[in-house]
XYZ file of N, CA and C in Angstrom:
768
model
N 0.834 -1.221 -0.007
C -0.013 0.009 -0.015
C 0.901 1.254 0.001
N 0.770 2.006 -1.050
C 1.552 3.215 -1.217
C 0.780 4.407 -0.671
N 1.421 5.226 0.165
C 0.832 6.469 0.667
C 1.300 7.623 -0.228
N 0.419 8.339 -0.835
C 0.802 9.402 -1.788
C 0.349 10.748 -1.250
N 1.330 11.605 -0.874
C 0.961 12.931 -0.368
C 0.390 13.755 -1.496
N -0.673 14.524 -1.166
C -1.300 15.415 -2.111
C -0.758 16.832 -1.976
N -0.482 17.456 -3.102
C -0.111 18.866 -3.100
C -1.140 19.565 -3.956
N -2.095 20.187 -3.356
C -3.183 20.883 -4.076
C -2.763 22.361 -4.312
N -2.803 22.762 -5.562
C -2.346 24.073 -5.929
C -3.450 25.060 -6.215
N -3.412 26.180 -5.501
C -4.410 27.259 -5.730
C -3.638 28.536 -5.695
N -3.710 29.299 -6.799
C -3.003 30.592 -6.934
C -1.547 30.452 -6.600
N -0.927 29.314 -6.968
C 0.509 29.119 -6.768
C 0.885 28.655 -5.374
N -0.100 28.479 -4.498
C 0.170 28.062 -3.125
C -0.294 26.606 -2.922
N 0.229 25.983 -1.872
C -0.190 24.642 -1.483
C -1.320 24.779 -0.489
N -2.506 24.262 -0.828
C -3.670 24.424 0.047
C -4.383 23.091 0.245
N -5.354 23.079 1.120
C -6.304 21.984 1.253
C -7.690 22.570 1.310
N -8.613 21.895 0.636
C -10.015 22.323 0.679
C -10.837 21.377 1.540
N -12.019 21.782 1.853
C -12.996 20.913 2.512
C -14.100 20.646 1.531
N -14.286 19.357 1.187
C -15.337 18.947 0.251
C -15.288 19.686 -1.094
N -14.060 20.022 -1.481
C -13.844 20.690 -2.789
C -14.293 22.138 -2.865
N -14.565 22.763 -1.742
C -15.056 24.154 -1.711
C -13.880 25.106 -1.745
N -13.756 25.849 -2.872
C -12.641 26.778 -3.033
C -12.674 27.916 -2.005
N -13.813 28.177 -1.428
C -13.907 29.201 -0.403
C -13.473 28.713 0.975
N -13.240 27.377 1.036
C -12.773 26.811 2.329
C -11.358 26.265 2.119
N -10.471 27.161 1.680
C -9.096 26.728 1.403
C -8.185 27.152 2.588
N -7.419 26.213 3.045
C -6.390 26.479 4.083
C -5.030 26.465 3.388
N -4.290 27.554 3.469
C -2.959 27.617 2.840
C -1.927 26.966 3.818
N -1.270 25.906 3.322
C -0.280 25.269 4.142
C 1.157 25.616 3.739
N 1.330 26.180 2.570
C 2.665 26.572 2.157
C 2.571 27.544 0.984
N 3.461 28.557 1.040
C 3.563 29.485 -0.096
C 4.485 28.938 -1.163
N 5.205 27.859 -0.834
C 6.217 27.308 -1.695
C 5.965 25.797 -1.937
N 5.155 25.453 -2.948
C 4.814 24.051 -3.228
C 6.030 23.188 -3.467
N 7.051 23.721 -4.138
C 8.258 22.935 -4.410
C 8.954 22.509 -3.095
N 8.989 23.439 -2.168
C 9.600 23.132 -0.862
C 8.734 22.043 -0.139
N 7.426 22.156 -0.296
C 6.509 21.126 0.272
C 6.782 19.778 -0.331
N 7.027 19.728 -1.640
C 7.356 18.474 -2.300
C 8.638 17.884 -1.707
N 9.674 18.735 -1.514
C 10.901 18.231 -0.934
C 10.654 17.693 0.454
N 9.795 18.357 1.198
C 9.474 17.922 2.581
C 8.908 16.491 2.608
N 7.922 16.282 1.727
C 7.279 14.967 1.711
C 8.217 13.848 1.195
N 9.061 14.209 0.278
C 10.072 13.229 -0.196
C 11.019 12.864 0.951
N 11.389 13.884 1.731
C 12.265 13.643 2.884
C 11.593 12.787 3.919
N 10.276 12.826 3.916
C 9.491 12.019 4.872
C 9.203 10.616 4.363
N 9.758 10.305 3.236
C 9.655 8.950 2.705
C 8.654 8.722 1.580
N 8.073 9.801 1.050
C 7.107 9.655 -0.041
C 7.797 9.059 -1.281
N 7.125 8.127 -1.913
C 7.658 7.471 -3.117
C 6.927 7.921 -4.372
N 5.936 8.769 -4.194
C 5.146 9.283 -5.301
C 4.427 10.502 -4.822
N 4.108 11.447 -5.729
C 3.410 12.660 -5.326
C 2.160 12.826 -6.211
N 1.132 13.426 -5.604
C -0.151 13.632 -6.251
C -0.396 15.152 -6.300
N -0.401 15.741 -7.493
C -0.632 17.157 -7.651
C -2.034 17.437 -8.238
N -2.649 18.532 -7.741
C -3.939 18.926 -8.294
C -3.892 20.442 -8.566
N -4.193 20.777 -9.792
C -4.346 22.188 -10.163
C -5.817 22.568 -9.927
N -6.065 23.108 -8.724
C -7.433 23.408 -8.351
C -8.041 24.525 -9.224
N -7.290 25.548 -9.462
C -7.767 26.624 -10.373
C -8.073 26.033 -11.750
N -7.207 25.139 -12.196
C -7.377 24.528 -13.491
C -8.639 23.684 -13.576
N -8.954 22.988 -12.481
C -10.126 22.136 -12.420
C -11.402 22.941 -12.666
N -11.420 24.163 -12.118
C -12.576 25.012 -12.281
C -12.565 25.778 -13.633
N -11.383 26.128 -14.073
C -11.244 26.937 -15.320
C -11.287 26.085 -16.559
N -10.942 24.764 -16.380
C -10.916 23.908 -17.575
C -9.651 24.015 -18.387
N -8.633 24.621 -17.807
C -7.312 24.725 -18.463
C -6.262 24.953 -17.381
N -4.994 24.584 -17.663
C -3.948 24.727 -16.652
C -3.792 26.158 -16.139
N -3.690 26.264 -14.819
C -3.558 27.593 -14.221
C -2.353 27.667 -13.231
N -1.770 26.508 -12.910
C -0.638 26.508 -11.980
C 0.593 25.791 -12.584
N 0.785 26.024 -13.871
C 1.845 25.295 -14.577
C 3.225 25.642 -14.038
N 3.457 26.881 -13.672
C 4.775 27.260 -13.171
C 5.060 26.539 -11.834
N 4.052 26.412 -10.982
C 4.252 25.724 -9.722
C 4.528 24.222 -9.969
N 3.822 23.651 -10.923
C 4.043 22.231 -11.274
C 5.485 22.038 -11.742
N 5.943 22.915 -12.613
C 7.323 22.786 -13.108
C 8.324 22.919 -11.977
N 8.072 23.832 -11.052
C 9.005 24.018 -9.892
C 9.037 22.757 -9.024
N 7.887 22.112 -8.873
C 7.822 20.858 -8.120
C 8.619 19.753 -8.838
N 8.460 19.660 -10.134
C 9.159 18.639 -10.890
C 10.668 18.834 -10.803
N 11.112 20.089 -10.844
C 12.546 20.372 -10.700
C 13.033 19.943 -9.338
N 12.234 20.244 -8.305
C 12.595 19.875 -6.927
C 12.680 18.359 -6.759
N 11.736 17.642 -7.389
C 11.712 16.170 -7.303
C 12.986 15.579 -7.991
N 13.298 16.128 -9.143
C 14.505 15.667 -9.862
C 15.770 15.948 -9.087
N 15.851 17.131 -8.462
C 17.000 17.479 -7.655
C 17.134 16.526 -6.459
N 16.000 16.244 -5.842
C 16.001 15.338 -4.680
C 16.467 13.955 -5.085
N 15.974 13.478 -6.241
C 16.343 12.149 -6.709
C 17.849 12.109 -6.997
N 18.373 13.149 -7.592
C 19.789 13.182 -7.956
C 20.669 13.223 -6.684
N 20.238 14.054 -5.725
C 20.999 14.207 -4.479
C 21.037 12.925 -3.684
N 19.944 12.165 -3.732
C 19.836 10.971 -2.915
C 20.033 9.665 -3.700
N 20.462 9.815 -4.936
C 20.723 8.677 -5.783
C 19.531 7.727 -5.823
N 18.343 8.328 -5.994
C 17.077 7.577 -6.050
C 16.642 7.478 -7.506
N 16.023 6.361 -7.820
C 15.470 6.224 -9.183
C 14.257 7.160 -9.310
N 13.724 7.205 -10.471
C 12.624 8.137 -10.735
C 11.554 8.052 -9.703
N 11.118 9.265 -9.211
C 9.986 9.365 -8.276
C 8.798 9.848 -9.102
N 7.791 8.968 -9.259
C 6.660 9.337 -10.097
C 5.854 10.511 -9.498
N 5.399 11.392 -10.385
C 4.536 12.501 -10.028
C 3.318 12.467 -10.936
N 2.141 12.571 -10.350
C 0.897 12.572 -11.131
C 0.161 13.857 -10.930
N -0.557 14.277 -11.935
C -1.239 15.569 -11.902
C -2.627 15.484 -12.496
N -3.595 16.150 -11.859
C -4.918 16.292 -12.363
C -5.392 17.732 -12.212
N -6.435 18.092 -12.970
C -7.011 19.419 -12.832
C -6.900 20.238 -14.065
N -8.000 20.355 -14.833
C -8.037 21.219 -15.979
C -7.400 20.704 -17.240
N -7.193 19.405 -17.311
C -6.522 18.836 -18.511
C -7.591 18.339 -19.475
N -7.680 19.047 -20.622
C -8.808 18.827 -21.507
C -8.401 18.510 -22.938
N -7.052 18.503 -23.243
C -6.621 18.250 -24.621
C -5.304 17.492 -24.657
N -5.043 16.866 -25.759
C -3.843 16.037 -25.932
C -2.550 16.868 -25.888
N -2.608 18.089 -26.401
C -1.409 18.931 -26.379
C -0.961 19.257 -24.936
N -1.926 19.490 -24.092
C -1.610 19.738 -22.710
C -0.965 18.545 -22.049
N -1.521 17.369 -22.306
C -0.934 16.119 -21.773
C 0.485 15.960 -22.248
N 0.693 16.130 -23.530
C 2.052 15.927 -24.078
C 3.042 16.920 -23.447
N 2.607 18.171 -23.284
C 3.488 19.186 -22.692
C 3.866 18.819 -21.248
N 2.883 18.401 -20.505
C 3.100 18.050 -19.107
C 4.039 16.801 -18.994
N 3.802 15.842 -19.833
C 4.629 14.619 -19.802
C 6.070 14.974 -20.222
N 6.223 15.870 -21.182
C 7.547 16.336 -21.598
C 8.228 17.067 -20.421
N 7.451 17.734 -19.589
C 8.009 18.483 -18.440
C 8.522 17.518 -17.374
N 8.083 16.257 -17.407
C 8.581 15.279 -16.443
C 7.525 14.570 -15.636
N 6.250 14.869 -15.870
C 5.204 14.125 -15.109
C 5.140 12.691 -15.574
N 4.833 11.785 -14.663
C 4.761 10.363 -14.997
C 3.350 9.971 -15.395
N 2.357 10.601 -14.732
C 0.968 10.228 -14.986
C 0.095 11.484 -15.106
N -0.883 11.426 -15.935
C -1.882 12.490 -16.073
C -3.234 11.950 -15.625
N -3.898 12.686 -14.763
C -5.198 12.273 -14.263
C -6.282 13.052 -14.994
N -7.189 12.353 -15.643
C -8.293 12.997 -16.363
C -9.584 12.709 -15.601
N -10.294 13.745 -15.226
C -11.523 13.581 -14.477
C -12.742 14.002 -15.227
N -13.027 15.318 -15.135
C -14.245 15.889 -15.800
C -14.261 15.581 -17.277
N -13.131 15.739 -17.970
C -13.087 15.543 -19.402
C -13.388 14.061 -19.764
N -13.014 13.154 -18.865
C -13.284 11.744 -19.135
C -14.778 11.463 -19.163
N -15.501 12.150 -18.279
C -16.963 11.957 -18.168
C -17.692 12.706 -19.284
N -17.242 13.910 -19.564
C -17.938 14.730 -20.569
C -17.544 14.384 -21.994
N -16.275 13.970 -22.175
C -15.773 13.651 -23.534
C -15.028 12.332 -23.524
N -15.762 11.222 -23.454
C -15.122 9.912 -23.392
C -14.159 9.667 -24.591
N -14.514 10.274 -25.724
C -13.635 10.101 -26.896
C -12.257 10.692 -26.639
N -12.194 11.784 -25.930
C -10.888 12.418 -25.564
C -10.122 11.449 -24.684
N -10.766 10.863 -23.730
C -10.062 9.886 -22.853
C -9.533 8.732 -23.650
N -10.343 8.221 -24.549
C -9.959 7.099 -25.378
C -8.736 7.459 -26.213
N -8.728 8.636 -26.799
C -7.606 9.089 -27.584
C -6.336 9.262 -26.702
N -6.515 9.765 -25.485
C -5.392 9.990 -24.599
C -4.748 8.630 -24.205
N -5.584 7.662 -23.891
C -5.087 6.325 -23.553
C -4.314 5.679 -24.716
N -4.793 5.942 -25.917
C -4.145 5.406 -27.090
C -2.808 6.130 -27.390
N -2.804 7.422 -27.192
C -1.623 8.226 -27.497
C -0.528 8.110 -26.428
N -0.978 7.922 -25.182
C 0.005 7.890 -24.056
C -0.219 6.661 -23.184
N -0.042 5.456 -23.747
C -0.325 4.248 -23.002
C 0.473 4.143 -21.691
N -0.208 3.699 -20.675
C 0.431 3.508 -19.374
C 0.591 4.782 -18.567
N 0.136 5.929 -19.113
C 0.358 7.180 -18.386
C -0.909 7.928 -18.072
N -2.038 7.346 -18.380
C -3.311 8.033 -18.149
C -4.093 7.343 -17.023
N -4.400 8.143 -15.990
C -5.197 7.674 -14.833
C -6.563 8.419 -14.899
N -7.617 7.726 -14.613
C -8.913 8.371 -14.528
C -9.261 8.750 -13.120
N -9.737 9.952 -12.947
C -10.185 10.410 -11.637
C -11.692 10.362 -11.584
N -12.232 9.500 -10.731
C -13.696 9.430 -10.531
C -14.031 9.952 -9.162
N -14.721 11.071 -9.131
C -15.119 11.711 -7.898
C -16.604 11.495 -7.752
N -17.022 10.959 -6.599
C -18.418 10.564 -6.459
C -19.032 10.918 -5.111
N -20.317 11.027 -5.138
C -21.140 11.219 -3.907
C -22.313 10.284 -4.030
N -22.507 9.400 -3.060
C -23.586 8.438 -3.074
C -23.598 7.599 -4.344
N -22.397 7.288 -4.841
C -22.280 6.420 -6.007
C -22.417 7.092 -7.346
N -22.740 8.394 -7.332
C -22.869 9.156 -8.576
C -21.634 10.000 -8.819
N -21.195 10.085 -10.062
C -20.003 10.835 -10.446
C -20.258 12.336 -10.511
N -19.311 13.133 -9.981
C -19.386 14.581 -10.051
C -18.310 15.084 -11.007
N -18.574 16.258 -11.570
C -17.589 16.877 -12.513
C -17.392 18.343 -12.144
N -16.560 19.009 -12.946
C -16.312 20.447 -12.821
C -15.937 20.875 -11.408
N -14.843 20.251 -10.915
C -14.392 20.640 -9.566
C -15.424 20.254 -8.534
N -16.184 19.190 -8.818
C -17.197 18.627 -7.922
C -18.440 19.506 -7.811
N -18.514 20.531 -8.672
C -19.659 21.433 -8.564
C -20.915 20.884 -9.222
N -20.793 19.848 -10.074
C -21.962 19.301 -10.768
C -22.037 17.795 -10.566
N -23.190 17.331 -10.113
C -23.426 15.889 -9.906
C -24.079 15.354 -11.155
N -23.537 14.273 -11.722
C -24.115 13.674 -12.926
C -24.995 12.483 -12.504
N -25.608 11.856 -13.527
C -26.412 10.679 -13.253
C -25.645 9.412 -13.447
N -24.357 9.523 -13.762
C -23.547 8.342 -14.052
C -23.179 7.578 -12.787
N -23.279 6.250 -12.884
C -22.831 5.419 -11.780
C -21.319 5.210 -11.876
N -20.631 5.284 -10.733
C -19.174 5.146 -10.695
C -18.710 3.823 -11.359
N -19.311 2.745 -10.998
C -18.863 1.438 -11.457
C -19.046 1.300 -12.982
N -20.165 1.808 -13.480
C -20.418 1.731 -14.917
C -19.351 2.453 -15.705
N -18.991 3.657 -15.250
C -17.982 4.426 -15.944
C -16.561 3.756 -15.769
N -16.306 3.259 -14.602
C -15.035 2.604 -14.350
C -14.776 1.442 -15.316
N -15.805 0.621 -15.535
C -15.655 -0.515 -16.444
C -15.412 -0.050 -17.858
N -16.142 1.000 -18.235
C -16.011 1.590 -19.578
C -14.594 2.105 -19.801
N -14.082 2.866 -18.808
C -12.786 3.470 -18.952
C -11.653 2.447 -18.845
N -11.888 1.344 -18.137
C -10.902 0.276 -18.082
C -10.705 -0.309 -19.505
N -11.772 -0.432 -20.226
C -11.700 -0.951 -21.606
C -10.894 -0.044 -22.506
N -10.884 1.255 -22.160
C -10.129 2.205 -22.969
C -8.604 2.030 -22.820
N -8.187 1.423 -21.713
C -6.767 1.236 -21.469
C -6.175 2.129 -20.418
N -7.061 2.624 -19.488
C -6.544 3.460 -18.397
C -5.616 2.676 -17.496
N -4.623 3.357 -16.962
C -3.629 2.696 -16.081
C -4.162 2.421 -14.705
N -5.012 3.302 -14.179
C -5.548 3.141 -12.815
C -6.726 4.103 -12.653
N -7.391 3.978 -11.500
C -8.508 4.874 -11.156
C -8.230 5.483 -9.794
N -8.323 6.824 -9.746
C -8.305 7.513 -8.446
C -9.759 7.726 -8.045
N -10.168 7.091 -6.968
C -11.561 7.184 -6.523
C -11.664 8.053 -5.274
N -12.400 9.133 -5.394
C -12.591 10.078 -4.295
C -14.032 10.131 -3.841
N -14.246 9.971 -2.556
C -15.564 10.193 -1.996
C -15.652 11.651 -1.576
N -16.377 12.443 -2.358
C -16.450 13.885 -2.169
C -16.912 14.256 -0.744
N -17.877 13.537 -0.249
C -18.418 13.885 1.056
C -17.403 13.764 2.176
N -16.341 13.029 1.937
C -15.350 12.807 2.994
C -14.057 13.558 2.768
N -13.858 14.082 1.557
C -12.574 14.715 1.254
C -12.344 15.960 2.086
N -11.180 15.979 2.711
C -10.827 17.125 3.530
C -11.505 17.165 4.879
N -12.363 16.190 5.141
C -13.153 16.194 6.388
C -12.541 15.246 7.450
N -11.613 14.417 7.043
C -10.914 13.465 7.924
C -11.889 12.587 8.688
N -12.902 12.108 7.970
C -13.959 11.260 8.554
C -13.664 9.786 8.371
N -12.564 9.463 7.726
C -12.283 8.063 7.413
C -12.638 7.741 5.980
N -11.878 6.823 5.401
C -12.069 6.431 4.017
C -13.334 5.634 3.863
N -14.047 5.797 2.737
C -15.232 5.009 2.470
C -14.758 3.659 1.933
N -14.392 2.746 2.859
C -13.804 1.455 2.503
C -14.770 0.624 1.649
N -16.013 0.560 2.023
C -16.982 -0.273 1.319
C -17.105 0.089 -0.129
N -17.272 1.398 -0.398
C -17.440 1.871 -1.771
C -16.174 1.681 -2.584
N -15.024 1.862 -1.917
C -13.729 1.710 -2.620
C -13.491 0.240 -2.994
N -13.793 -0.644 -2.067
C -13.674 -2.078 -2.344
C -14.633 -2.523 -3.445
N -15.846 -2.041 -3.382
C -16.843 -2.394 -4.372
C -16.365 -2.001 -5.786
N -15.752 -0.818 -5.877
C -15.232 -0.353 -7.166
C -14.055 -1.215 -7.606
N -13.132 -1.497 -6.687
C -11.951 -2.286 -7.003
C -12.310 -3.669 -7.480
N -13.362 -4.253 -6.884
C -13.795 -5.609 -7.254
C -14.395 -5.623 -8.658
N -14.874 -4.466 -9.124
C -15.567 -4.460 -10.410
C -14.623 -4.250 -11.628
N -13.334 -3.917 -11.338
C -12.389 -3.680 -12.423
C -11.101 -4.464 -12.112
N -10.261 -4.616 -13.130
C -9.008 -5.342 -12.936
C -7.794 -4.394 -12.831
N -8.001 -3.120 -13.189
C -6.912 -2.117 -13.022
C -6.855 -1.637 -11.570
N -5.700 -1.139 -11.122
C -5.587 -0.719 -9.728
C -6.489 0.469 -9.410
N -6.888 0.524 -8.155
C -7.673 1.643 -7.633
C -6.829 2.350 -6.562
N -6.828 3.691 -6.658
C -6.116 4.512 -5.672
C -7.206 5.203 -4.865
N -7.230 4.947 -3.546
C -8.255 5.521 -2.669
C -7.933 6.991 -2.393
N -8.963 7.792 -2.171
C -8.756 9.195 -1.903
C -9.969 9.736 -1.143
N -9.682 10.605 -0.191
C -10.758 11.288 0.531
C -11.035 10.703 1.914
N -10.790 11.483 2.962
C -11.207 11.093 4.284
C -10.168 10.493 5.196
N -8.935 10.241 4.691
C -7.901 9.636 5.548
C -7.649 10.553 6.748
N -7.674 9.945 7.947
C -7.503 10.726 9.165
C -6.353 10.241 10.025
N -6.228 8.924 10.156
C -5.256 8.393 11.100
C -4.696 7.049 10.577
N -3.784 6.490 11.372
C -3.172 5.235 10.984
C -4.211 4.126 10.856
N -5.323 4.232 11.595
C -6.398 3.215 11.503
C -6.939 3.134 10.082
N -7.046 4.275 9.434
C -7.563 4.314 8.051
C -6.610 3.572 7.088
N -5.299 3.816 7.309
C -4.290 3.141 6.478
C -4.329 1.652 6.714
N -4.444 1.206 7.972
C -4.501 -0.201 8.306
C -5.742 -0.851 7.722
N -6.852 -0.088 7.729
C -8.108 -0.634 7.144
C -7.978 -0.834 5.690
N -7.294 0.070 4.989
C -7.060 -0.115 3.527
C -6.101 -1.236 3.273
N -5.076 -1.397 4.076
C -4.100 -2.490 3.896
C -4.849 -3.835 3.981
N -5.848 -3.879 4.835
C -6.597 -5.135 5.030
C -7.381 -5.538 3.805
N -7.636 -4.596 2.929
C -8.426 -4.923 1.693
C -7.625 -4.677 0.423
N -6.294 -4.443 0.566
C -5.552 -4.117 -0.636
C -5.523 -5.240 -1.657
N -5.750 -6.490 -1.196
C -5.805 -7.638 -2.098
C -6.939 -7.503 -3.076
N -7.897 -6.653 -2.820
C -9.025 -6.477 -3.732
C -8.616 -5.662 -4.961
N -7.402 -5.062 -4.897
C -6.948 -4.251 -6.015
C -6.732 -2.767 -5.707
N -6.678 -2.461 -4.407
C -6.438 -1.095 -3.936
C -4.950 -0.974 -3.670
N -4.267 -0.260 -4.531
C -2.795 -0.234 -4.430
C -2.186 0.979 -3.718
N -2.986 1.991 -3.539
C -2.447 3.215 -2.942
C -3.549 4.083 -2.335
N -3.148 5.053 -1.516
C -4.123 5.997 -0.965
C -3.485 7.377 -0.930
N -4.288 8.349 -1.364
C -3.793 9.758 -1.362
C -4.087 10.377 -0.006
N -3.075 11.017 0.563
C -3.187 11.609 1.899
C -3.067 13.117 1.766
N -4.036 13.824 2.377
C -4.019 15.278 2.287
C -4.005 15.951 3.632
N -5.158 16.400 4.082
C -5.236 17.191 5.318
C -4.632 16.474 6.508
N -4.777 15.163 6.549
C -4.253 14.404 7.694
C -2.756 14.546 7.913
N -1.999 14.551 6.830
C -0.527 14.699 6.963
C -0.144 16.160 7.136
N -0.973 17.063 6.685
C -0.652 18.481 6.889
C -0.975 18.924 8.291
N -2.032 18.365 8.878
C -2.398 18.740 10.227
C -1.818 17.853 11.282
N -1.158 16.757 10.839
C -0.430 15.943 11.811
C -1.196 14.798 12.473
N -2.394 14.512 12.001
C -3.104 13.394 12.567
C -2.614 12.052 12.017
N -1.798 12.168 10.959
C -1.149 10.962 10.368
C 0.305 11.358 10.051
N 1.204 10.544 10.576
C 2.637 10.767 10.284
C 2.983 9.916 9.029
N 3.393 10.622 7.969
C 3.599 9.910 6.700
C 4.646 8.829 6.801
N 5.801 9.152 7.405
C 6.870 8.135 7.457
C 6.485 6.872 8.217
N 5.957 7.053 9.423
C 5.588 5.892 10.220
C 4.437 5.142 9.604
N 3.485 5.878 8.985
C 2.337 5.195 8.349
C 2.797 4.381 7.149
N 3.724 4.878 6.341
C 4.236 4.116 5.215
C 4.989 2.884 5.707
N 5.749 3.026 6.802
C 6.506 1.892 7.342
C 5.503 0.812 7.818
N 4.412 1.240 8.440
C 3.395 0.316 8.933
C 2.712 -0.380 7.767
N 2.437 0.395 6.708
C 1.764 -0.179 5.493
C 2.690 -1.219 4.850
N 4.014 -0.945 4.855
C 4.982 -1.903 4.307
C 4.963 -3.205 5.113
N 4.927 -3.043 6.426
C 4.896 -4.221 7.300
C 3.664 -5.103 6.999
N 2.520 -4.441 6.920
C 1.295 -5.162 6.703
C 1.258 -5.803 5.320
N 1.886 -5.154 4.338
C 1.928 -5.712 2.979
C 2.784 -6.966 2.970
N 3.866 -6.955 3.738
C 4.771 -8.157 3.812
C 4.072 -9.316 4.515
N 3.223 -8.975 5.478
C 2.527 -10.024 6.229
C 1.402 -10.646 5.418
N 0.842 -9.858 4.497
C -0.318 -10.312 3.749
C 0.045 -11.517 2.828
């Protein structure tokens, strides 16, 4: 079970939202690149970036901050003689040119959310053009998928879309329970397992992580196909220690 720190970007700063509400943003750092270095020093093996402004605008808005993070990650890898540290990004990615530009900048994975739901053909093209590098982000509330920075609830069932996108060749699915994101109420284990059981590609859990208990609960069901969990407010506010939680997850994975 991989623990992936989230770096959410708003106006060039590292923030966390509550339930995706841009008006409920807590700024945790003015320097996202420095925050990336911090999490890598704490043992992170992968980073999850979100362009929050981009998610609402439908086009990249924090590209300079993303580039600064990628430079910091490369510098850290070089200094510590570490192999490539994957970085994934979502938020406002709506065309193939943007994907290509970001991958050229050094991103390992691109997460497509709203565009996947609204323009399945675009997702299909992206999976064909960039095999192994496209992840789908499915954000849901009560089993229904939301789009446009979570501002619009669709009639689409999560599992139906997941199966469809798996056929397109997506690398993995990031599944977020909107009602729990940023609220530290605990991960929606049942819904995450149900989704993982319905597809053969890996599922990355997101939303609601609060403490080590949540990590242990996910480790207990990782055999269902849940390979990672994105950690946000919990690691920023200190209710979860990233280094010790990853060590515990490694222990449980070895025992499984």
